[in-house]
Tab-separated table of C-alpha atoms and ligand atoms in Angstrom:
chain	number	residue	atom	x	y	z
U	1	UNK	CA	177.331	4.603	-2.837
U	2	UNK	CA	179.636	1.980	-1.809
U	3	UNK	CA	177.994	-0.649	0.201
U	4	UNK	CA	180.644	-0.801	3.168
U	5	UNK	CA	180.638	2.897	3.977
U	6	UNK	CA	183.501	4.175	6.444
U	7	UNK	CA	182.695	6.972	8.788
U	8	UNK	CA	184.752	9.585	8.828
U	9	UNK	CA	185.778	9.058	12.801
U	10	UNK	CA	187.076	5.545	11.613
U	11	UNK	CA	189.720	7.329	9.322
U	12	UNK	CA	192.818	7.195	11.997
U	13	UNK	CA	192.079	4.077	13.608
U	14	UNK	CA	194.624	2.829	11.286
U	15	UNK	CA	197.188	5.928	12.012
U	16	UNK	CA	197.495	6.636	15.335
U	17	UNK	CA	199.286	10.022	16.929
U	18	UNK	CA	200.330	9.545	20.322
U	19	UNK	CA	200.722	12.732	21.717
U	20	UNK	CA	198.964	13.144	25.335
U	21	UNK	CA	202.249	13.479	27.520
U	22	UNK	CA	202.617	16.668	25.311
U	23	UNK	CA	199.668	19.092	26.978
U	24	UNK	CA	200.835	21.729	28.420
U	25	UNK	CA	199.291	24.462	30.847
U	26	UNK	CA	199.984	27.836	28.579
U	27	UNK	CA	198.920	30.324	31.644
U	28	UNK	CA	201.504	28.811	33.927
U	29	UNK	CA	204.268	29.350	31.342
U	30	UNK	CA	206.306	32.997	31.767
U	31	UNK	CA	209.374	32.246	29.141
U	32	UNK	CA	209.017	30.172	25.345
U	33	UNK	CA	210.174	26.634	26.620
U	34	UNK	CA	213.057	25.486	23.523
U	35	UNK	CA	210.333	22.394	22.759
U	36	UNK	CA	208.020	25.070	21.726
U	37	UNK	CA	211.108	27.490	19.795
U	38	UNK	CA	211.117	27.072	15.798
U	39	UNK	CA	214.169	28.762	15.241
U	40	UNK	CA	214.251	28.218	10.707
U	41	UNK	CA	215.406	30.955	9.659
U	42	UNK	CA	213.497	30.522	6.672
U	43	UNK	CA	210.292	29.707	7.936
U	44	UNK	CA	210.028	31.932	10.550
U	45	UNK	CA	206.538	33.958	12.228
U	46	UNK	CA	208.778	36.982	12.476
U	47	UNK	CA	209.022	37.123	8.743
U	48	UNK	CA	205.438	37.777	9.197
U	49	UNK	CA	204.078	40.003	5.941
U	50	UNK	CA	202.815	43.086	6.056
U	51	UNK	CA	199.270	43.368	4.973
U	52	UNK	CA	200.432	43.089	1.302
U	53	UNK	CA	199.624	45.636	-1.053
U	54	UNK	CA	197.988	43.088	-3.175
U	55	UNK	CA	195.232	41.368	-0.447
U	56	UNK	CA	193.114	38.756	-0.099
U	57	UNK	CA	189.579	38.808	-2.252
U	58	UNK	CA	186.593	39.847	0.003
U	59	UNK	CA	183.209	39.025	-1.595
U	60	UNK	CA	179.956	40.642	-0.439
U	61	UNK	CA	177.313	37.133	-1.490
U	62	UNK	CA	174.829	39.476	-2.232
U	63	UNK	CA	176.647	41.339	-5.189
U	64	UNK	CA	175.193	39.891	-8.307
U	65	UNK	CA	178.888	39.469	-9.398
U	66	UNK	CA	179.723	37.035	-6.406
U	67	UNK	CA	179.941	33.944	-8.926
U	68	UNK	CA	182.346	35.316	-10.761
U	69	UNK	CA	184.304	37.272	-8.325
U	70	UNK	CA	184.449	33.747	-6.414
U	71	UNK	CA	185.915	31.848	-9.328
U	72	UNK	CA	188.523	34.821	-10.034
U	73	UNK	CA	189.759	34.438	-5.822
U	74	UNK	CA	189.920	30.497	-6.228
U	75	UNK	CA	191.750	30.435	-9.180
U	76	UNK	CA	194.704	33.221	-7.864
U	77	UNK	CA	194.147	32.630	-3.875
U	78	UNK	CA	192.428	29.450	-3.548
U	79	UNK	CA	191.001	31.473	-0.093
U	80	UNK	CA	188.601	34.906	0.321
U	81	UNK	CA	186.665	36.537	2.787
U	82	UNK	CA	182.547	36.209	2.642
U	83	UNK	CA	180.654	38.884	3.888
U	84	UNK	CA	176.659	39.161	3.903
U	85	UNK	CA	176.824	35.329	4.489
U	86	UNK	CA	173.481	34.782	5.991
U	87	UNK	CA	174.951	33.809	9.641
U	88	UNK	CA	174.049	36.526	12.771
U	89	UNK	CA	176.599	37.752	14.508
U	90	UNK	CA	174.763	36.871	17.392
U	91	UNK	CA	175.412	32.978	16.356
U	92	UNK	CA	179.355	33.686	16.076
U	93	UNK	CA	179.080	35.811	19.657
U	94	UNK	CA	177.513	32.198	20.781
U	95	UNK	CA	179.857	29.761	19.532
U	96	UNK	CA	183.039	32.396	20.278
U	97	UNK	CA	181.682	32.704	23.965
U	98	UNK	CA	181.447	28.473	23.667
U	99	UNK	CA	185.074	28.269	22.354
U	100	UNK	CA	186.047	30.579	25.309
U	101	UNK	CA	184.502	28.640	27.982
U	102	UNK	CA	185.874	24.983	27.388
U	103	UNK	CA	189.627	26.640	26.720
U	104	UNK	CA	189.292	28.185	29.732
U	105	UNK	CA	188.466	25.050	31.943
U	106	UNK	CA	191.005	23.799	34.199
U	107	UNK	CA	193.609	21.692	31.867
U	108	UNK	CA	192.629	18.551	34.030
U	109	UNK	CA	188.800	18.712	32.962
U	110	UNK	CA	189.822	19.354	29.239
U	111	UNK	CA	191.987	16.205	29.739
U	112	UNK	CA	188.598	14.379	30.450
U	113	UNK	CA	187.440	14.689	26.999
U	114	UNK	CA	191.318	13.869	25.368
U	115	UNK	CA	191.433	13.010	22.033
U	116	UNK	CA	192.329	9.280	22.053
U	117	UNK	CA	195.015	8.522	19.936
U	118	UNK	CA	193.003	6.069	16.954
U	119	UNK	CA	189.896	8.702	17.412
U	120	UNK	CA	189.036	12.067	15.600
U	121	UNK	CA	186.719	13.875	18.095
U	122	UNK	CA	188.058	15.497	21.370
U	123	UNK	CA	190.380	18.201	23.028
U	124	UNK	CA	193.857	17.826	22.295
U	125	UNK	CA	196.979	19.180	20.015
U	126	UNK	CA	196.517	19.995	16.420
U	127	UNK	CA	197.675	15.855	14.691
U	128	UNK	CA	200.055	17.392	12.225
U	129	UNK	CA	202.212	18.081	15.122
U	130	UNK	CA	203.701	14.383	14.781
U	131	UNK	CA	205.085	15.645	11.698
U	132	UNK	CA	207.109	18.476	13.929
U	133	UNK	CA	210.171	17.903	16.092
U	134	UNK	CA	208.928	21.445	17.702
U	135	UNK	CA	205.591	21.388	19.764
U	136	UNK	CA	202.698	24.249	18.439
U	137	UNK	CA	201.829	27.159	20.907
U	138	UNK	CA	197.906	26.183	20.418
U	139	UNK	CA	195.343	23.395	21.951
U	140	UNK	CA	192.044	22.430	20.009
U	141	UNK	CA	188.797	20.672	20.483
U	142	UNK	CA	187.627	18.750	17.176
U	143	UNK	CA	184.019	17.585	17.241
U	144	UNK	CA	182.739	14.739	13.957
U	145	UNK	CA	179.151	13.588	14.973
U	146	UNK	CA	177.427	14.924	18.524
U	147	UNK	CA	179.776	16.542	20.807
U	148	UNK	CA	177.530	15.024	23.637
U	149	UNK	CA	179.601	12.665	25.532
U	150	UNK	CA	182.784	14.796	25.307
U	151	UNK	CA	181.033	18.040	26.751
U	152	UNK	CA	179.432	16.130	29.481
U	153	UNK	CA	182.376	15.079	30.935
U	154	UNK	CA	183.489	18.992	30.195
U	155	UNK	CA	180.409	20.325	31.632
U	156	UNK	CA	178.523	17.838	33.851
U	157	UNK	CA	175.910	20.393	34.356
U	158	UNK	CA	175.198	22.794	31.561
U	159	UNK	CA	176.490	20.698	28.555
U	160	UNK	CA	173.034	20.878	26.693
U	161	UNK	CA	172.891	24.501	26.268
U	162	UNK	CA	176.880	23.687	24.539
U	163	UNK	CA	175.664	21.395	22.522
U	164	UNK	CA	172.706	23.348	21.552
U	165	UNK	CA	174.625	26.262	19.765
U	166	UNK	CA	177.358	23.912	18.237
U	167	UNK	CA	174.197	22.068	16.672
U	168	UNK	CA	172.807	25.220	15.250
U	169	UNK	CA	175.943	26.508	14.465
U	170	UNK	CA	176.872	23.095	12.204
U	171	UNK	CA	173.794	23.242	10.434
U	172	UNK	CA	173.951	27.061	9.478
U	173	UNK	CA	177.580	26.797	8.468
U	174	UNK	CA	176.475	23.345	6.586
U	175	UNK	CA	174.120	25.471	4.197
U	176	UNK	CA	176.271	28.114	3.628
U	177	UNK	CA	179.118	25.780	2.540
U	178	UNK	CA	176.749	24.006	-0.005
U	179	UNK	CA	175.706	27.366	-1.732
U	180	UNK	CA	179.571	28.386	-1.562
U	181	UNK	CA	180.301	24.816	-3.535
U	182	UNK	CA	177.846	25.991	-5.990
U	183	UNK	CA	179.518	29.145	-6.416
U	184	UNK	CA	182.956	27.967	-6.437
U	185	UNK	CA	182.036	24.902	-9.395
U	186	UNK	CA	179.315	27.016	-10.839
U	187	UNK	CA	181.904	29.173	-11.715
U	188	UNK	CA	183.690	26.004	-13.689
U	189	UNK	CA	180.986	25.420	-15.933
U	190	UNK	CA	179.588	23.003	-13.309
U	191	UNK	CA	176.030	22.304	-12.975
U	192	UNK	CA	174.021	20.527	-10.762
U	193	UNK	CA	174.201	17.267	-13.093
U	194	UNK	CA	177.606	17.245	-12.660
U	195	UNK	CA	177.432	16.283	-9.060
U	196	UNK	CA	175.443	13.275	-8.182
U	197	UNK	CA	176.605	13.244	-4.489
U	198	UNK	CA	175.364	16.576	-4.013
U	199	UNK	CA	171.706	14.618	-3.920
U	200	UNK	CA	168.538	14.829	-5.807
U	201	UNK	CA	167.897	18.774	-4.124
U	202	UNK	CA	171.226	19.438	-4.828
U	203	UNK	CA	172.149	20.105	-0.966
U	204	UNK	CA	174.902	18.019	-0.338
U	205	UNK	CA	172.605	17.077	2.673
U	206	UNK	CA	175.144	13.502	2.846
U	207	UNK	CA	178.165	15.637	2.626
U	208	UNK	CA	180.790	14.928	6.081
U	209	UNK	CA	182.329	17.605	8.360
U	210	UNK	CA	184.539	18.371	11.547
U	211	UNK	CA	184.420	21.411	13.333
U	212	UNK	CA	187.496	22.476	14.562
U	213	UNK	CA	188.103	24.788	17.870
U	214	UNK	CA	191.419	26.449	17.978
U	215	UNK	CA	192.836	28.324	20.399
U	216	UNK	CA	195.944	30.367	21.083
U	217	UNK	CA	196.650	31.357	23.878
U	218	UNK	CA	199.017	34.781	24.449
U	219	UNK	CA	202.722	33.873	24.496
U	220	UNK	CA	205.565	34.801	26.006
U	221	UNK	CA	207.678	35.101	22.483
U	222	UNK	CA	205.698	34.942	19.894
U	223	UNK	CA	208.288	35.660	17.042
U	224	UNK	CA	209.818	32.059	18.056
U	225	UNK	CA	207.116	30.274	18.267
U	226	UNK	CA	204.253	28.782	15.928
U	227	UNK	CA	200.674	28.541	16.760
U	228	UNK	CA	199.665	26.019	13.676
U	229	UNK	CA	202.096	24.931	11.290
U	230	UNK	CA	201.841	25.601	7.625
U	231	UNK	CA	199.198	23.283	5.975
U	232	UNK	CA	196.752	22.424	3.461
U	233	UNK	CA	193.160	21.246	4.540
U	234	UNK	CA	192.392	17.906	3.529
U	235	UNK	CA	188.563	19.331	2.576
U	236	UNK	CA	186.154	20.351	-0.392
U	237	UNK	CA	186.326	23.528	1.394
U	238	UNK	CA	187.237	25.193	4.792
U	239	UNK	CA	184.936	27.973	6.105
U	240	UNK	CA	186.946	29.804	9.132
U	241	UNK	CA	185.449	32.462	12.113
U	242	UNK	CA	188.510	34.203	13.625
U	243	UNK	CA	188.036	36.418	16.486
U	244	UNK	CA	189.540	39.999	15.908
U	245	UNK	CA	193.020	38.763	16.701
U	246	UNK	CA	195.008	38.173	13.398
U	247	UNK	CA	197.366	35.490	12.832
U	248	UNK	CA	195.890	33.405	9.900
U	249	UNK	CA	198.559	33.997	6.701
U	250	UNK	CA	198.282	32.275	3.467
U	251	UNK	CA	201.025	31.163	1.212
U	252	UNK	CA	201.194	33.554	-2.002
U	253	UNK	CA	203.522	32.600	-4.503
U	254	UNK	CA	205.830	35.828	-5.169
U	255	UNK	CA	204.996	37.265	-2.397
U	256	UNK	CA	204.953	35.225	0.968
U	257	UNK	CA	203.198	35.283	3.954
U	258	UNK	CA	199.864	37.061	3.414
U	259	UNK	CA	197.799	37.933	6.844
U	260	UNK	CA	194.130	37.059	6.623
U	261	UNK	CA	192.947	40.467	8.252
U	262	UNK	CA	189.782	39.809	10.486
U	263	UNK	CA	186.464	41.586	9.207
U	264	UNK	CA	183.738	41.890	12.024
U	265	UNK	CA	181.235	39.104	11.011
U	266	UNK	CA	182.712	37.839	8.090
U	267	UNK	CA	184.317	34.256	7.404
U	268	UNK	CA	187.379	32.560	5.781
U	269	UNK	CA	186.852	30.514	2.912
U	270	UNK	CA	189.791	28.182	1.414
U	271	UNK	CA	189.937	25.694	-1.167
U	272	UNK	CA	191.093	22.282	0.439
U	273	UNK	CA	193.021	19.439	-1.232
U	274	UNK	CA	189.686	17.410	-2.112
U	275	UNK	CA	188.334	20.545	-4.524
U	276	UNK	CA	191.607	20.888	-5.756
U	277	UNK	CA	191.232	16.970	-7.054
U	278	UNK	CA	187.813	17.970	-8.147
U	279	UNK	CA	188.742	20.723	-10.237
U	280	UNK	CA	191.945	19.065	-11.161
U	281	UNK	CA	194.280	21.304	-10.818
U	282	UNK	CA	192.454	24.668	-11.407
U	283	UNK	CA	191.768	25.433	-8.376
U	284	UNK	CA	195.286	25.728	-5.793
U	285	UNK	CA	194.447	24.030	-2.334
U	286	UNK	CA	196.290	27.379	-0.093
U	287	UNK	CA	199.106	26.721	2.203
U	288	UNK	CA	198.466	28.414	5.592
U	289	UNK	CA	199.461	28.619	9.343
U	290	UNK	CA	198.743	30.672	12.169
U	291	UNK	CA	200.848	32.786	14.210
U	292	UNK	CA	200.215	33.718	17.970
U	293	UNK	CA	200.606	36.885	19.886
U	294	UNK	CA	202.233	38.249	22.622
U	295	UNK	CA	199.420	40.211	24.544
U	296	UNK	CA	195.966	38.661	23.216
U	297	UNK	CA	194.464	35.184	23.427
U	298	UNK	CA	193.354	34.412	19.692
U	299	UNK	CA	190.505	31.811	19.324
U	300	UNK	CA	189.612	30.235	15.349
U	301	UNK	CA	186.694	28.078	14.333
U	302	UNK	CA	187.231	25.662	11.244
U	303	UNK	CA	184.155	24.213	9.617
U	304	UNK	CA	186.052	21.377	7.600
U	305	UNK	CA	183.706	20.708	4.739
U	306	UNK	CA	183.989	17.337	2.871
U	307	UNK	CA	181.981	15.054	0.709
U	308	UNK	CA	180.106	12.485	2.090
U	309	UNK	CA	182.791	9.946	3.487
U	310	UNK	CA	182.730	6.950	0.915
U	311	UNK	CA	182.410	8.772	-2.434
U	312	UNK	CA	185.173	8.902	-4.822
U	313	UNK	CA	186.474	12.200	-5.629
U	314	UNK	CA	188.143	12.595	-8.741
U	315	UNK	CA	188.856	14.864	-11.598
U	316	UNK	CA	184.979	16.257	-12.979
U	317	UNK	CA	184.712	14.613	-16.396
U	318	UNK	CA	183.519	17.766	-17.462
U	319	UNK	CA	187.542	19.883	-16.509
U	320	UNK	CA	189.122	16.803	-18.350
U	321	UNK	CA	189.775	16.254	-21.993
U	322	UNK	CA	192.110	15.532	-24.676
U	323	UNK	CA	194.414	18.994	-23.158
U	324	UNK	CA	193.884	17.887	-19.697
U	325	UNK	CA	194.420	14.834	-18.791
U	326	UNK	CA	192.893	14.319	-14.832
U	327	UNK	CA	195.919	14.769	-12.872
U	328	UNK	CA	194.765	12.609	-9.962
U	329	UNK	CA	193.550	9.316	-8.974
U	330	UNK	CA	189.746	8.685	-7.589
U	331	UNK	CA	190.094	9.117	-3.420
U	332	UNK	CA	186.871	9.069	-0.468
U	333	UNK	CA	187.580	11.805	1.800
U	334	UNK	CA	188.316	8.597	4.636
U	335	UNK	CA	191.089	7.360	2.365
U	336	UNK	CA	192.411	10.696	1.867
U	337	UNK	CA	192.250	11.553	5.928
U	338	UNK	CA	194.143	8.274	6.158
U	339	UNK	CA	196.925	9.380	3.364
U	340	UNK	CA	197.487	12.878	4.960
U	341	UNK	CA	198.089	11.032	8.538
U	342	UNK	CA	200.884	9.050	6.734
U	343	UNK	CA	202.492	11.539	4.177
U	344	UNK	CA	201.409	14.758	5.583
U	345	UNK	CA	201.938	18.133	3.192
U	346	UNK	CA	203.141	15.294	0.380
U	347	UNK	CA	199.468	13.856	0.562
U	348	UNK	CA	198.258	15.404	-2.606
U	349	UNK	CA	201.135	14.486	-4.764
U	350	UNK	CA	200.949	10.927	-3.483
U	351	UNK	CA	197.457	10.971	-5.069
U	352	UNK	CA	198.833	12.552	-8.049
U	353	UNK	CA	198.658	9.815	-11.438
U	354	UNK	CA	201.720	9.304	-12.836
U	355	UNK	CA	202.111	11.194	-15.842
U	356	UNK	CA	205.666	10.852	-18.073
U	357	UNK	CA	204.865	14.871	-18.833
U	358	UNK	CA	204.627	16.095	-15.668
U	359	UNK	CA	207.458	12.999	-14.277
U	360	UNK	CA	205.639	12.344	-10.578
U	361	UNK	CA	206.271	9.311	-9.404
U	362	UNK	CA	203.217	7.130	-8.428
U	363	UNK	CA	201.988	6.770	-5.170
U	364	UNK	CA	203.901	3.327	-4.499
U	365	UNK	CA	207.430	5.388	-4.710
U	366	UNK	CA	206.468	8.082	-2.010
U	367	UNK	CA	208.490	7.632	0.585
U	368	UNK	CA	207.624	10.487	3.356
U	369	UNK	CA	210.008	10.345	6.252
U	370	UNK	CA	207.936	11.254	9.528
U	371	UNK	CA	209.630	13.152	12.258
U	372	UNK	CA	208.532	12.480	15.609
K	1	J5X	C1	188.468	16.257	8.921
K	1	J5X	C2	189.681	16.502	9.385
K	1	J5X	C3	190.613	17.499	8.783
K	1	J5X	C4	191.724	17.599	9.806
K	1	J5X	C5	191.794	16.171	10.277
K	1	J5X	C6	190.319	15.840	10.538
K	1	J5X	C7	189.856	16.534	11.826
K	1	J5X	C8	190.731	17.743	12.186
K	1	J5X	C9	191.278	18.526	10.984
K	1	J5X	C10	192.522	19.363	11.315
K	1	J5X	C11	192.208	20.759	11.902
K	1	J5X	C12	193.532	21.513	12.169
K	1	J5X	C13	194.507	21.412	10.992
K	1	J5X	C14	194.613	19.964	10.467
K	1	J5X	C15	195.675	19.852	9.403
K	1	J5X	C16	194.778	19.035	11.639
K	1	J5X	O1	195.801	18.661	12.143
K	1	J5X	O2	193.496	18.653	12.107
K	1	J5X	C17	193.234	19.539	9.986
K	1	J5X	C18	193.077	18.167	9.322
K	1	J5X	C19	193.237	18.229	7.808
K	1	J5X	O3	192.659	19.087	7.154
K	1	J5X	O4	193.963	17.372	7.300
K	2	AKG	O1	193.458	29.448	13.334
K	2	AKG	C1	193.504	29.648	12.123
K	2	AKG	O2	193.336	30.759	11.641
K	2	AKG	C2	193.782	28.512	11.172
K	2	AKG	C3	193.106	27.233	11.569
K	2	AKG	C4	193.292	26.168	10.546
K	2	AKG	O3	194.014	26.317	9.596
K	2	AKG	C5	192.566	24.889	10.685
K	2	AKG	O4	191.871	24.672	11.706
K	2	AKG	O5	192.671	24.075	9.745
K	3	FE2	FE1	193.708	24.774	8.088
């Protein structure tokens, strides 16, 4: 471990999104207002894909093939479904019913616990949408550390009970993501000696996270607008509860715009851009987005699963060799955060070593031009 570590909620003090004037009161709104149309033709929620013939990987954790099966969906999807997970449903009824309540305060008491513009934790829009000239038909609370002081000035009265489920839900969602890394590397070749940070038991009990409420409320015209814009995660790994509204689609190459169908109790698992590093290369980080609906309110959860904030991620030694050279340069998951605030969906290639085979440019020649 470094001796200065950075905390993860330090990682924007440096990148600032000012966005507050841009909250808006969804219920009041009866027509799509033209800051909230994305009219690209080519990039459009109406070109919305069927539920493709060929669909995302859905692995049951207690089939004895689940290693395998696990490798086979990060290698071709970099995202499945995980059923059998070890979570109740009555946990996900309790943190749904949570999401529910604080989107459904009065805007002015959400506004209490804002976001503030340097900061990571609090209620406010999604910050990729500095990178958009259009605004994103969603709101979302992110919580890093204790949600205490946000959901007391949410909930004056009842916050403990709030925090109470969040804090069980974090640390059931917190195991299940370190036997999911074990699945997803084990299926590498990748052993428990390959991974010092994961700790002596091997738990990743140092390992960083957000949790990530998103909600979407119904809209007016939902074929022009966007509810999250397309995206990689900056994580190890995401693990996602949707409600039984769809609107999650991943990226498939040849094919488009897959829809994540929802499964009763089961989660979303993606690869982010910090395990793609890791497993340089094999392992694609999936572009996704969300898309919103006319009649039903849609509500996510995102368990953003990183390492723990000052260790270098790079390339395992083990997935490089004389064949394959390591494709990117050592990053903490703080520096990274801080790179995808400043070049956005160009944040892995700006990490990307510069190679005269594959002809990237180094970091010091990216030039991403931000639209605000
Ligand atoms: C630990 C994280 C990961 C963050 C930033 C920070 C807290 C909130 C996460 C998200 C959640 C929503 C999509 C995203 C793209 C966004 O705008 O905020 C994510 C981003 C990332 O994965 O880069
Ligand atoms: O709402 C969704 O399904 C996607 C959420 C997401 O991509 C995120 O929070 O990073
Ligand atoms: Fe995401």
């Amino acid at each position: 471990m470094p001796s200065r570590s950075v905390l993860l909620s330090e990682a924007f003090k440096s990148h600032p999104v000012h966005l507050h004037h841009k909250h808006a009161d969804f219920s009041s709104l009866q027509e799509l207002p033209d800051s909230y149309a994305w009219n690209q033709p080519d990039d459009h929620p109406s070109d919305r894909s069927i539920f493709a013939s060929k669909s995302i990987p859905v692995v049951d954790l207690n089939d004895p093939n689940a290693l395998k099966l696990i490798g086979h969906a990060c290698k071709t999807w970099g995202v499945f479904q995980v059923t059998n997970h070890g979570i109740s449903t009555e946990l996900l009824d309790d943190i749904e019913s949570a999401g529910r309540s604080l989107f459904s305060l009065p805007l002015q008491q959400k506004l209490k616990a804002a976001r503030s513009p340097d900061g990571v934790s609090g209620y406010g829009v999604a910050r990729i949408s500095s990178f958009f000239p259009k605004l994103m038909w969603s709101e979302g609370f992110t919580i890093v550390g204790s949600p205490v002081d946000h959901f007391r000035q949410l909930w004056p009265q009842d916050y403990s009970k709030f925090c109470d489920v969040i804090e069980e839900y974090e640390a059931e969602v917190k195991r299940l993501a370190g036997r999911l890394m074990w699945l997803m590397l084990g299926s590498l070749g990748i052993s428990r000696a390959d991974i010092k940070w994961a700790g002596p038991k091997g738990n990743f009990k140092g390992a960083s996270a957000a949790l990530q409420l998103n909600s979407y409320p119904a809209c007016p015209d939902p074929d022009r607008a966007m509810g999250l814009a397309a995206h990689t995660d900056s994580t190890l790994l995401t693990i996602l509860y949707q409600n039984s509204t769809s609107g999650l689609q991943v990226l498939r190459e040849g094919t488009g715009w897959v829809t994540v169908p929802p499964i009763h109790g089961a989660f979303v698992v993606n690869v982010g851009d910090l395990l793609h590093i890791l497993s340089n290369g094999l392992y694609p980080s999936v572009l996704h987005r969300a898309v919103v609906n006319r009649t039903r309110h849609r509500l996510s959860i995102a368990y953003l699963y990183g390492p723990p904030s000052s260790v270098k991620i790079s390339p395992l030694p083990r997935l490089v060799g004389p064949g394959q050279p390591p494709l990117y340069r050592p990053i903490t998951w703080t520096e990274y955060l801080g790179t995808k605030a400043k070049h956005f969906n160009k944040a892995l290639s700006s990490v990307r070593v510069f190679s005269p085979v594959n002809g990237l440019a180094d970091v010091t020649d990216h030039n991403t031009v931000k639209v605000n």
